[in-house]
Amino acid sequence: METFLVDQNGYYGEFGGSYIPEILHKCVEELQNTYLEVMHSESFRKEYEQLLRDYAGRPSPLYPAKRLSGKYGCKIYLKREDLNHTGSHKINNTIGQILLARRMGKKRIIAETGAGQHGVATATVCALMDMECIVYMGKTDVERQHVNVEKMKMLGATVIPVTSGNMTLKDATNEAIRDWCCHPADTFYIIGSTVGPHPYPDMVSKLQSVISEEIRKQLMEQEGREHPDYLIACVGGGSNAAGTIYHYIDDMRVQIVLAEAGGKGIETGMTAATIKLGQIGIIHGARTYVIQNEDGQIEEPYSISAGLDYPGIGPMHANLAARERATVFPINDDEAIAAAYELTQLEGIIPALESAHAIGVLKKLGFKPTDIVVLTVSGRGDKDIETYLNLRSDD
Ligand SMILES: *Cc1c(COP(=O)(O)O)cnc(C)c1O
């Protein structure tokens, strides 16, 4: 049967692979040869599952959102990743990767972060496991997400502001890769999304697949069936979406709908709508869609949401879009803000700006009353309150 999961060489169709500098070959190969064995081992599974339950607070609820459902004329369930420890789905991945790092004997942890959620989730597990933690973060993001920077420092991490390029996520990732090249033997790079060279996209989607594993059980309990008609998630690099769809990816009864950041509009040049506008290129070790100019130079992306402000996209999602397995909508800043207010007013849930893009998709689809929709709320809005309030007072 045709599958949309990764193949043996680390490809999703023509996307993915491992395009890295010579100096990283040995450590990436070591990871490729180790990750599945470790992740399938009894001792890893036990420790991972116990931490997800007792430390992160899983399973996260699958909440039937009555008033939102009423508004859109179908049955909408929200997968509440916002209720996890540290406020988003990122903790599922960092717990898994730090357990792997320890089993591989690594001493030093590095990470990149955009909105700061991955930085906080990494600093958190480093505190938990007593490991050194260095987080690269664009200077622009350091300024717009200063509370997360303070949290990382309190957790004992060193935050290094990056001043190249736009000073956002892409630049932070470049800097983390540079660090990794200098310390390949003792350093584990905890990547925060389904991006980077193989095996990261597969490893991160497997660590996030606890989301769809839970959805299956929870839908069975609440609806008497395992599959929804629609799965909806936002995509930055693609990890919360990968986790949401993982166990349904080859089940054609389920429609997959993804929201990417339209920014100020895909025709304005101020956008991060990679799937709509990108062309095939190489970014951060993977072959995928990249927003680039005619010379192949990566263009500076823009989104109001720091977590979606990335000029690439995970290879899994590039392939889903290319093969029309997923429908992708760019959601603009103003649509995301309106959606955040809508969810807050109807359900009393203030979503992260990233997650608000997923809510914004509801308006673009026409539902039947019998449709069952599962939408992942990837994170909570605490970090975005200033943005929400400033925009409202500007109106
Ligand atoms: C990081 C983040 C995202 C975007 O990352 P993905 O890997 O695409 O999931 C989305 N929502 C929240 C709350 C985030 O913190």
XYZ file of C-alpha atoms and ligand atoms in Angstrom:
410
model
C 0.000 0.000 0.000
C 1.089 3.532 -0.703
C 2.213 5.306 2.459
C 2.735 8.934 3.297
C 5.161 8.062 6.089
C 8.929 8.208 5.677
C 10.807 5.666 3.513
C 13.989 3.815 4.466
C 16.238 6.551 3.114
C 14.552 9.354 5.015
C 12.406 10.631 2.157
C 8.752 11.539 1.860
C 8.328 11.231 -1.905
C 10.957 13.608 -3.273
C 11.207 15.573 -0.003
C 13.483 15.117 3.000
C 16.855 13.376 3.009
C 19.963 14.566 4.770
C 21.918 17.447 3.197
C 24.539 18.335 5.753
C 28.140 19.489 5.943
C 30.791 16.773 5.997
C 31.667 17.468 9.603
C 28.189 16.415 10.785
C 28.019 13.148 8.817
C 29.274 10.985 11.636
C 26.950 12.284 14.332
C 23.865 12.389 12.082
C 24.607 8.861 10.926
C 24.983 7.760 14.536
C 21.551 9.230 15.247
C 20.033 7.585 12.149
C 21.369 4.233 13.290
C 20.256 4.627 16.905
C 16.929 6.451 17.169
C 14.511 3.660 16.230
C 16.221 1.049 18.351
C 16.221 3.325 21.393
C 12.670 4.586 20.852
C 11.347 1.030 20.532
C 13.207 -0.213 23.608
C 11.235 -1.141 26.687
C 13.244 1.125 29.011
C 12.772 4.183 26.775
C 9.022 3.579 26.289
C 8.525 3.192 30.019
C 10.372 6.344 30.996
C 8.893 8.382 28.116
C 5.328 7.336 28.838
C 5.706 7.900 32.556
C 7.054 11.432 32.055
C 4.329 12.252 29.515
C 1.737 11.203 32.077
C 3.120 12.430 35.391
C 5.228 15.379 34.267
C 3.609 16.774 31.100
C 0.045 15.945 32.174
C -1.039 13.628 29.355
C -3.368 12.535 27.980
C -4.489 15.996 26.941
C -8.301 16.290 26.797
C -10.306 15.958 23.594
C -12.887 18.631 24.303
C -16.242 18.800 22.459
C -16.572 22.521 21.760
C -20.350 23.020 21.740
C -20.619 26.694 20.974
C -17.928 26.607 18.289
C -19.674 23.567 16.783
C -22.981 25.445 16.786
C -21.406 28.302 14.900
C -19.908 26.110 12.153
C -22.713 23.537 11.871
C -20.719 20.374 12.626
C -19.207 18.629 15.624
C -15.866 20.130 16.586
C -13.495 18.579 19.090
C -10.456 20.499 20.311
C -7.306 18.514 21.093
C -6.009 20.488 24.046
C -2.199 20.588 23.690
C -2.426 24.026 25.323
C -2.987 22.256 28.651
C 0.388 20.491 28.632
C 3.164 21.505 31.013
C 4.957 24.539 29.488
C 1.867 25.372 27.456
C 2.203 23.609 24.122
C 2.846 20.338 22.297
C 6.611 21.040 22.280
C 7.169 19.190 25.578
C 6.199 15.819 23.979
C 9.199 16.120 21.695
C 11.759 17.523 24.133
C 11.077 14.807 26.715
C 11.692 12.170 24.046
C 14.834 13.755 22.620
C 16.487 14.330 25.989
C 15.936 10.695 26.925
C 17.561 9.739 23.632
C 20.455 12.185 24.193
C 21.155 10.638 27.584
C 21.115 7.127 26.199
C 23.602 8.247 23.535
C 25.931 9.623 26.214
C 25.690 13.288 25.104
C 26.600 15.931 27.661
C 25.496 19.216 26.145
C 22.119 20.226 24.702
C 21.576 22.930 22.093
C 18.299 24.158 20.605
C 16.850 26.881 18.398
C 13.650 28.689 19.200
C 11.255 31.134 17.533
C 8.406 32.061 19.853
C 10.385 30.603 22.708
C 8.064 27.654 23.337
C 10.621 25.116 22.142
C 13.356 26.935 24.054
C 11.303 26.781 27.243
C 10.393 23.125 26.670
C 14.082 22.281 26.110
C 15.304 24.314 29.094
C 12.633 22.550 31.171
C 13.776 19.020 30.356
C 17.425 20.064 30.786
C 16.613 21.273 34.307
C 14.795 18.015 34.921
C 17.739 15.920 33.712
C 20.493 18.217 35.005
C 22.049 18.898 31.600
C 23.719 21.973 30.148
C 21.387 23.907 27.823
C 22.160 26.542 25.202
C 19.288 28.125 23.262
C 19.758 30.182 20.098
C 17.049 32.776 19.512
C 16.799 35.607 16.991
C 17.170 39.029 18.596
C 13.796 40.131 17.179
C 12.166 37.172 18.889
C 14.104 37.778 22.126
C 12.427 41.190 22.199
C 8.902 40.132 21.222
C 8.866 37.061 23.493
C 10.780 38.354 26.509
C 8.737 36.424 29.113
C 9.839 33.138 27.543
C 13.448 34.377 27.601
C 13.142 35.059 31.358
C 11.669 31.576 31.859
C 14.562 29.915 30.004
C 17.068 31.829 32.151
C 15.278 30.884 35.363
C 15.384 27.265 34.204
C 19.154 27.574 33.944
C 19.590 27.838 30.162
C 21.960 30.193 28.375
C 20.030 32.188 25.762
C 22.141 33.472 22.881
C 20.504 36.275 20.851
C 21.234 35.923 17.111
C 21.731 39.095 15.087
C 22.063 37.783 11.511
C 19.321 38.058 8.835
C 15.847 38.894 10.082
C 16.998 37.881 13.552
C 14.228 35.265 13.759
C 13.820 31.477 13.661
C 15.739 30.756 10.437
C 18.747 32.676 11.735
C 18.588 30.998 15.145
C 18.560 27.608 13.380
C 21.616 28.550 11.287
C 23.467 29.476 14.447
C 22.498 26.250 16.247
C 23.763 24.214 13.275
C 27.018 26.185 13.370
C 27.432 25.329 17.071
C 26.676 21.666 16.325
C 29.409 21.613 13.655
C 31.901 22.820 16.285
C 30.897 20.227 18.908
C 29.577 17.186 17.020
C 30.866 14.588 19.481
C 29.450 15.705 22.844
C 26.433 17.801 21.779
C 22.871 16.737 21.071
C 20.840 19.159 18.979
C 17.178 19.033 20.081
C 15.332 20.303 16.994
C 11.880 21.684 17.786
C 9.907 20.642 14.729
C 9.638 18.099 11.909
C 12.463 19.815 10.018
C 16.205 19.280 9.601
C 18.101 16.314 8.167
C 16.802 12.741 8.413
C 16.060 11.345 11.001
C 14.698 14.501 12.674
C 11.405 14.828 10.739
C 10.573 11.173 11.382
C 11.862 11.171 14.961
C 9.914 14.302 15.904
C 6.707 13.101 14.232
C 6.969 9.785 16.074
C 7.474 11.601 19.393
C 4.448 13.798 18.643
C 2.328 10.881 17.417
C 1.079 10.415 20.973
C -1.427 13.120 19.958
C -3.172 11.027 17.280
C -2.827 7.881 19.365
C -4.868 9.624 22.053
C -7.337 11.082 19.547
C -8.145 7.549 18.333
C -8.918 6.337 21.862
C -10.789 9.468 22.879
C -12.948 9.549 19.717
C -13.783 5.895 20.246
C -14.965 6.702 23.777
C -16.946 9.775 22.803
C -18.189 8.895 19.305
C -17.912 5.114 19.045
C -15.530 5.408 16.088
C -11.807 5.982 15.783
C -11.630 8.349 12.846
C -12.860 11.916 12.362
C -13.930 13.360 8.989
C -11.479 16.239 9.297
C -8.206 16.859 11.100
C -7.108 20.488 11.301
C -3.790 21.895 12.555
C -1.464 24.822 11.989
C 1.972 24.305 10.415
C 5.174 26.159 11.145
C 7.702 23.378 10.656
C 4.914 20.857 11.044
C 5.298 19.009 14.359
C 1.889 19.533 15.971
C 0.264 18.752 12.622
C 2.416 15.628 12.193
C 1.403 14.447 15.659
C -2.258 15.135 14.951
C -2.354 13.194 11.677
C 0.264 10.490 12.293
C -2.027 7.488 12.818
C -4.494 8.680 10.159
C -2.054 9.657 7.446
C -2.896 6.702 5.173
C -6.609 6.594 6.114
C -8.278 8.277 3.166
C -11.581 8.663 5.015
C -9.927 11.481 6.946
C -9.441 14.870 5.298
C -6.267 16.631 6.413
C -6.427 20.421 6.491
C -3.395 22.545 7.342
C -3.114 26.256 8.120
C 0.078 28.093 7.247
C 0.907 31.705 8.056
C -0.290 34.078 5.338
C 1.194 37.057 7.203
C -0.114 40.274 5.673
C -1.253 38.342 2.567
C 0.514 35.960 0.185
C 0.776 38.621 -2.525
C 2.339 41.248 -0.208
C 5.815 39.767 0.183
C 5.248 39.788 3.944
C 4.277 36.177 4.426
C 5.424 32.772 5.624
C 3.103 30.756 3.328
C 5.795 28.294 2.290
C 3.573 25.645 0.749
C 1.741 28.187 -1.421
C 4.805 30.188 -2.470
C 7.820 27.977 -1.942
C 9.900 26.132 -4.499
C 11.964 23.044 -3.992
C 15.288 23.799 -2.374
C 17.434 22.809 0.576
C 16.985 24.341 3.984
C 18.577 23.231 7.258
C 19.532 19.821 5.929
C 16.326 18.815 4.107
C 15.003 19.011 0.554
C 11.636 20.729 0.760
C 9.680 23.805 -0.249
C 11.521 27.006 0.566
C 10.493 30.612 0.026
C 13.334 31.812 -2.187
C 14.104 34.328 -4.914
C 15.137 33.553 -8.510
C 18.750 33.057 -7.444
C 17.760 30.505 -4.820
C 18.409 32.921 -1.955
C 16.074 32.302 0.960
C 13.611 35.163 1.377
C 12.928 36.625 4.812
C 9.579 35.288 6.002
C 7.031 37.252 7.965
C 4.183 36.312 10.289
C 2.673 37.984 13.334
C 3.240 34.635 14.986
C 6.877 33.946 15.878
C 6.237 30.184 15.869
C 5.137 30.147 12.206
C 7.701 32.644 10.923
C 9.833 30.128 8.994
C 10.696 30.054 5.250
C 10.706 26.229 5.047
C 8.281 23.437 5.876
C 8.782 19.881 7.064
C 9.259 17.365 4.214
C 6.272 15.276 5.363
C 3.928 18.214 4.784
C 5.586 19.269 1.525
C 4.825 15.778 0.228
C 1.252 15.766 1.586
C 0.615 19.044 -0.216
C 2.367 18.019 -3.465
C 0.337 14.813 -3.621
C -2.850 16.562 -2.584
C -3.284 14.387 0.489
C -3.625 17.585 2.535
C -5.434 20.831 1.772
C -3.447 23.873 2.816
C -4.848 27.341 3.538
C -2.775 30.439 4.191
C -4.374 32.308 7.100
C -3.477 35.973 7.349
C -2.573 37.823 10.565
C -5.954 39.568 10.789
C -7.853 36.307 10.234
C -5.827 34.629 12.984
C -6.455 37.477 15.427
C -10.206 37.364 14.700
C -10.173 33.588 15.196
C -8.358 33.936 18.542
C -11.037 36.341 19.778
C -13.757 34.033 18.472
C -12.425 30.983 20.361
C -11.930 33.079 23.494
C -15.463 34.463 23.405
C -17.222 31.215 22.456
C -15.276 28.698 24.533
C -13.239 30.609 27.112
C -9.962 29.344 25.629
C -7.269 31.875 24.704
C -5.176 30.104 22.051
C -1.580 30.716 21.025
C -1.331 32.896 17.910
C -0.070 29.855 15.992
C -3.101 27.775 17.005
C -5.403 30.678 16.086
C -4.367 30.080 12.459
C -5.911 26.603 12.701
C -9.157 28.069 14.078
C -9.127 30.518 11.160
C -9.475 27.605 8.733
C -12.993 26.766 9.971
C -14.420 29.673 7.968
C -12.842 28.332 4.747
C -14.538 24.933 4.849
C -18.169 23.954 4.326
C -19.258 21.301 6.818
C -22.168 18.848 6.951
C -23.996 18.589 10.299
C -22.762 14.990 10.694
C -19.098 15.897 10.186
C -16.731 15.199 13.051
C -13.837 17.635 13.126
C -10.770 17.387 15.359
C -8.746 20.593 15.592
C -5.502 20.752 17.546
C -5.007 23.748 19.809
C -1.222 23.549 19.785
C -0.628 26.010 22.621
C -2.023 28.548 25.027
C -2.113 32.275 24.428
C -0.362 33.573 27.548
C 2.751 34.505 25.563
C 0.642 36.446 23.032
C -1.584 38.532 25.313
C 0.308 41.762 24.590
C -0.103 41.239 20.838
C -3.815 40.523 21.207
C -4.421 43.580 23.387
C -2.295 45.969 21.297
C -4.092 44.986 18.123
C -7.485 45.441 19.688
C -6.654 48.940 20.981
C -5.258 49.911 17.540
C -8.596 49.069 15.867
C 6.171 26.031 17.829
C 4.704 26.136 17.791
C 3.981 25.900 16.598
C 4.645 25.651 15.277
O 5.456 24.538 15.221
P 5.026 23.171 14.538
O 6.257 22.380 14.556
O 4.539 23.477 13.152
O 3.952 22.580 15.378
C 2.615 25.938 16.644
N 1.965 26.225 17.789
C 2.622 26.468 18.948
C 1.838 26.779 20.169
C 4.001 26.434 18.979
O 4.633 26.678 20.128
